[in-house]
Amino acid sequence: MYHLVRRLMSTASKSTSQSLQKVAFFSARSYEKDYFNRFNDKSPQDKKLEFDYYSEELTARTARLVHDAGTACAFVNDKLDEACLKTLKDNGVQLLALRSAGFSNVDLKAAEKHEIKVVRVPAYSPYAVAEHAMALLLTLNRHTHKAYNRTKEGNFKLSGLMGFDMHGKTMGIVGGGRIGQCLASICKGFGMKLFYYDIVEMKEMAEFGAKKVELDELLKESDVVSLHCPLNEKTKHLMNKETLEKMKSTAILINTGRGPLVDTKAVVEALKNEKLGGLGLDVVEGEEEIFFKDHYDDVIKNDELNMLLTFPNVIVTGHQAFFTQEAMEAIATNTIGNILEIKETGKCKNEVKLDEGKEKK
Ligand code: NAD
């Protein structure tokens, strides 16, 4: 009897670890498959994962597609709510491997209830995001997007293309973490004056000459405000009617953090009333329904986004700030590493805990 139980137990644990090795990979794009296949192929035979790629987003409806995988792999706009996590659990999923740093799209309480571990890639390339924030700023300031179109049509006039020197202007960074620090280092190179606001003192920011100030002072004094804090209950609509009013009417706001950091209705009003100099967005409220797809033949039903796209001083990119070769490499290797770590030890340094979600999601 004892031996039978031992044998059954060992079979059970084997099938558990084998199934973790099978990965239902959602929101899969061809560029991701290339990177994941390449780095998976480099793993020793017994550490190779088996990927089932689905182009669909992971939602309560598509979670039903999972049949023999113990791991589900998801990206930023997958909707990992209670219903989705329950269906994943019912279909045998024990591990949710996020290919992102942010996890505000995961109901961590539900994940805990359904005993699904959640792992993420906390940092892949802070440089990628900070450099994109600067790219948005430089484009808005120097109108290179307009110049590109003009010169293609043989128009070399300069009217409407005037910018300002970045040198000597004040950059206000909200969130002095990994990305905020990279941006500070870039801005230092431009000769900008630097302020930052964070809920904790980030000593590293001093290296770049960034002074810690309260949010109100940062908004009042900055020529550019760039958002790099996580999205949580405290930071949702951090930029709203009142906070936008505190900014200079000529200031540029950049958001590469998460869409809901900015109250879109309020920012549209500020732009309409010429109370904001420019807006660069890589993330937008409600982007889940729209981003990462081509809507050439569709009617986009996000009124605020449609409105934003009409302003000459607004640039929107489709959540591409992370999208560099180096970041893709880091996302693939770290995600594969996270899954193998959980499979082999049951633990992982990149596991997301419920408490962490409450504190700093
Ligand atoms: P990080 O954890 O290193 O830094 C975040 C900083 O924000 C921390 O210093 C933290 O103390 C601070 N913070 C927390 N709450 C705050 C608040 N209420 N007000 C001000 N500061 C607060 O994170 P990171 O790697 O720098 O990433 C920042 C954010 O960038 C992520 O949460 C994610 O949402 C976003 N991101 C976007 C992309 C993209 O492609 N657009 C890619 C990666 C990350």
PDB file of N, CA, C and O in Angstrom, residues 6 36 59 64 72 86 99-100 122 136 186 194 197 214 218 250 299 308 311 361:
ATOM      1  N   ARG A   6       3.334   5.933  -2.790  1.00  0.00           N
ATOM      2  CA  ARG A   6       4.573   6.609  -3.232  1.00  0.00           C
ATOM      3  C   ARG A   6       4.620   6.731  -4.764  1.00  0.00           C
ATOM      4  O   ARG A   6       4.979   7.754  -5.321  1.00  0.00           O
ATOM      5  N   PHE A  36      11.344  33.834 -28.592  1.00  0.00           N
ATOM      6  CA  PHE A  36      11.110  32.726 -27.650  1.00  0.00           C
ATOM      7  C   PHE A  36      11.618  31.410 -28.227  1.00  0.00           C
ATOM      8  O   PHE A  36      12.244  30.625 -27.512  1.00  0.00           O
ATOM      9  N   THR A  59      -8.296  36.101 -22.275  1.00  0.00           N
ATOM     10  CA  THR A  59      -9.476  36.621 -21.568  1.00  0.00           C
ATOM     11  C   THR A  59     -10.231  35.402 -21.025  1.00  0.00           C
ATOM     12  O   THR A  59      -9.847  34.268 -21.298  1.00  0.00           O
ATOM     13  N   ARG A  64     -10.390  29.232 -22.374  1.00  0.00           N
ATOM     14  CA  ARG A  64     -10.928  27.885 -22.635  1.00  0.00           C
ATOM     15  C   ARG A  64     -10.097  27.132 -23.672  1.00  0.00           C
ATOM     16  O   ARG A  64     -10.228  25.933 -23.835  1.00  0.00           O
ATOM     17  N   ALA A  72       0.345  29.428 -18.367  1.00  0.00           N
ATOM     18  CA  ALA A  72      -0.205  30.367 -19.350  1.00  0.00           C
ATOM     19  C   ALA A  72       0.737  31.563 -19.381  1.00  0.00           C
ATOM     20  O   ALA A  72       1.216  32.007 -18.334  1.00  0.00           O
ATOM     21  N   LYS A  86     -10.166  31.741 -13.155  1.00  0.00           N
ATOM     22  CA  LYS A  86     -10.921  30.546 -12.773  1.00  0.00           C
ATOM     23  C   LYS A  86     -10.912  29.552 -13.941  1.00  0.00           C
ATOM     24  O   LYS A  86     -10.674  28.355 -13.751  1.00  0.00           O
ATOM     25  N   ARG A  99       4.875  38.403 -19.471  1.00  0.00           N
ATOM     26  CA  ARG A  99       6.033  38.847 -20.252  1.00  0.00           C
ATOM     27  C   ARG A  99       6.230  40.354 -20.061  1.00  0.00           C
ATOM     28  O   ARG A  99       6.812  41.009 -20.913  1.00  0.00           O
ATOM     29  N   SER A 100       5.709  40.875 -18.981  1.00  0.00           N
ATOM     30  CA  SER A 100       5.775  42.320 -18.726  1.00  0.00           C
ATOM     31  C   SER A 100       6.273  42.580 -17.316  1.00  0.00           C
ATOM     32  O   SER A 100       6.300  41.671 -16.478  1.00  0.00           O
ATOM     33  N   PRO A 122      10.578  41.775 -14.078  1.00  0.00           N
ATOM     34  CA  PRO A 122      10.549  43.090 -13.429  1.00  0.00           C
ATOM     35  C   PRO A 122      11.274  44.181 -14.201  1.00  0.00           C
ATOM     36  O   PRO A 122      10.862  45.332 -14.193  1.00  0.00           O
ATOM     37  N   LEU A 136       9.679  60.736 -27.918  1.00  0.00           N
ATOM     38  CA  LEU A 136       8.374  61.424 -28.008  1.00  0.00           C
ATOM     39  C   LEU A 136       8.557  62.918 -27.770  1.00  0.00           C
ATOM     40  O   LEU A 136       8.000  63.754 -28.488  1.00  0.00           O
ATOM     41  N   ILE A 186      19.700  60.647 -19.270  1.00  0.00           N
ATOM     42  CA  ILE A 186      19.616  61.206 -20.634  1.00  0.00           C
ATOM     43  C   ILE A 186      19.446  62.732 -20.566  1.00  0.00           C
ATOM     44  O   ILE A 186      20.105  63.485 -21.282  1.00  0.00           O
ATOM     45  N   LEU A 194      16.777  69.142 -13.328  1.00  0.00           N
ATOM     46  CA  LEU A 194      15.949  67.961 -13.039  1.00  0.00           C
ATOM     47  C   LEU A 194      15.277  67.988 -11.676  1.00  0.00           C
ATOM     48  O   LEU A 194      15.940  68.183 -10.650  1.00  0.00           O
ATOM     49  N   TYR A 197       9.658  63.429  -8.373  1.00  0.00           N
ATOM     50  CA  TYR A 197       8.734  63.174  -7.273  1.00  0.00           C
ATOM     51  C   TYR A 197       8.577  61.668  -7.139  1.00  0.00           C
ATOM     52  O   TYR A 197       8.417  60.958  -8.138  1.00  0.00           O
ATOM     53  N   GLU A 214       8.006  68.020  -3.980  1.00  0.00           N
ATOM     54  CA  GLU A 214       6.612  67.562  -3.919  1.00  0.00           C
ATOM     55  C   GLU A 214       6.009  67.649  -5.323  1.00  0.00           C
ATOM     56  O   GLU A 214       6.475  68.420  -6.173  1.00  0.00           O
ATOM     57  N   LEU A 218       6.804  70.201  -8.604  1.00  0.00           N
ATOM     58  CA  LEU A 218       7.286  69.630  -9.872  1.00  0.00           C
ATOM     59  C   LEU A 218       6.385  70.083 -11.023  1.00  0.00           C
ATOM     60  O   LEU A 218       6.862  70.514 -12.088  1.00  0.00           O
ATOM     61  N   THR A 250       2.512  75.921 -21.335  1.00  0.00           N
ATOM     62  CA  THR A 250       3.394  75.569 -22.464  1.00  0.00           C
ATOM     63  C   THR A 250       4.061  74.204 -22.263  1.00  0.00           C
ATOM     64  O   THR A 250       4.807  73.732 -23.128  1.00  0.00           O
ATOM     65  N   VAL A 299     -13.942  50.989 -37.239  1.00  0.00           N
ATOM     66  CA  VAL A 299     -14.240  52.276 -36.605  1.00  0.00           C
ATOM     67  C   VAL A 299     -13.695  52.162 -35.176  1.00  0.00           C
ATOM     68  O   VAL A 299     -14.090  51.252 -34.438  1.00  0.00           O
ATOM     69  N   LEU A 308      -7.918  62.794 -29.270  1.00  0.00           N
ATOM     70  CA  LEU A 308      -6.484  63.073 -29.086  1.00  0.00           C
ATOM     71  C   LEU A 308      -5.744  63.071 -30.425  1.00  0.00           C
ATOM     72  O   LEU A 308      -4.852  63.886 -30.659  1.00  0.00           O
ATOM     73  N   PHE A 311      -5.352  66.411 -32.492  1.00  0.00           N
ATOM     74  CA  PHE A 311      -4.550  67.574 -32.073  1.00  0.00           C
ATOM     75  C   PHE A 311      -3.176  67.568 -32.755  1.00  0.00           C
ATOM     76  O   PHE A 311      -2.523  66.515 -32.803  1.00  0.00           O
ATOM     77  N   LYS A 361       1.894  47.880  -7.109  1.00  0.00           N
ATOM     78  CA  LYS A 361       1.467  47.322  -8.382  1.00  0.00           C
ATOM     79  C   LYS A 361       2.017  48.006  -9.623  1.00  0.00           C
ATOM     80  O   LYS A 361       2.057  49.204  -9.697  1.00  0.00           O
TER      81      LYS A 361
END
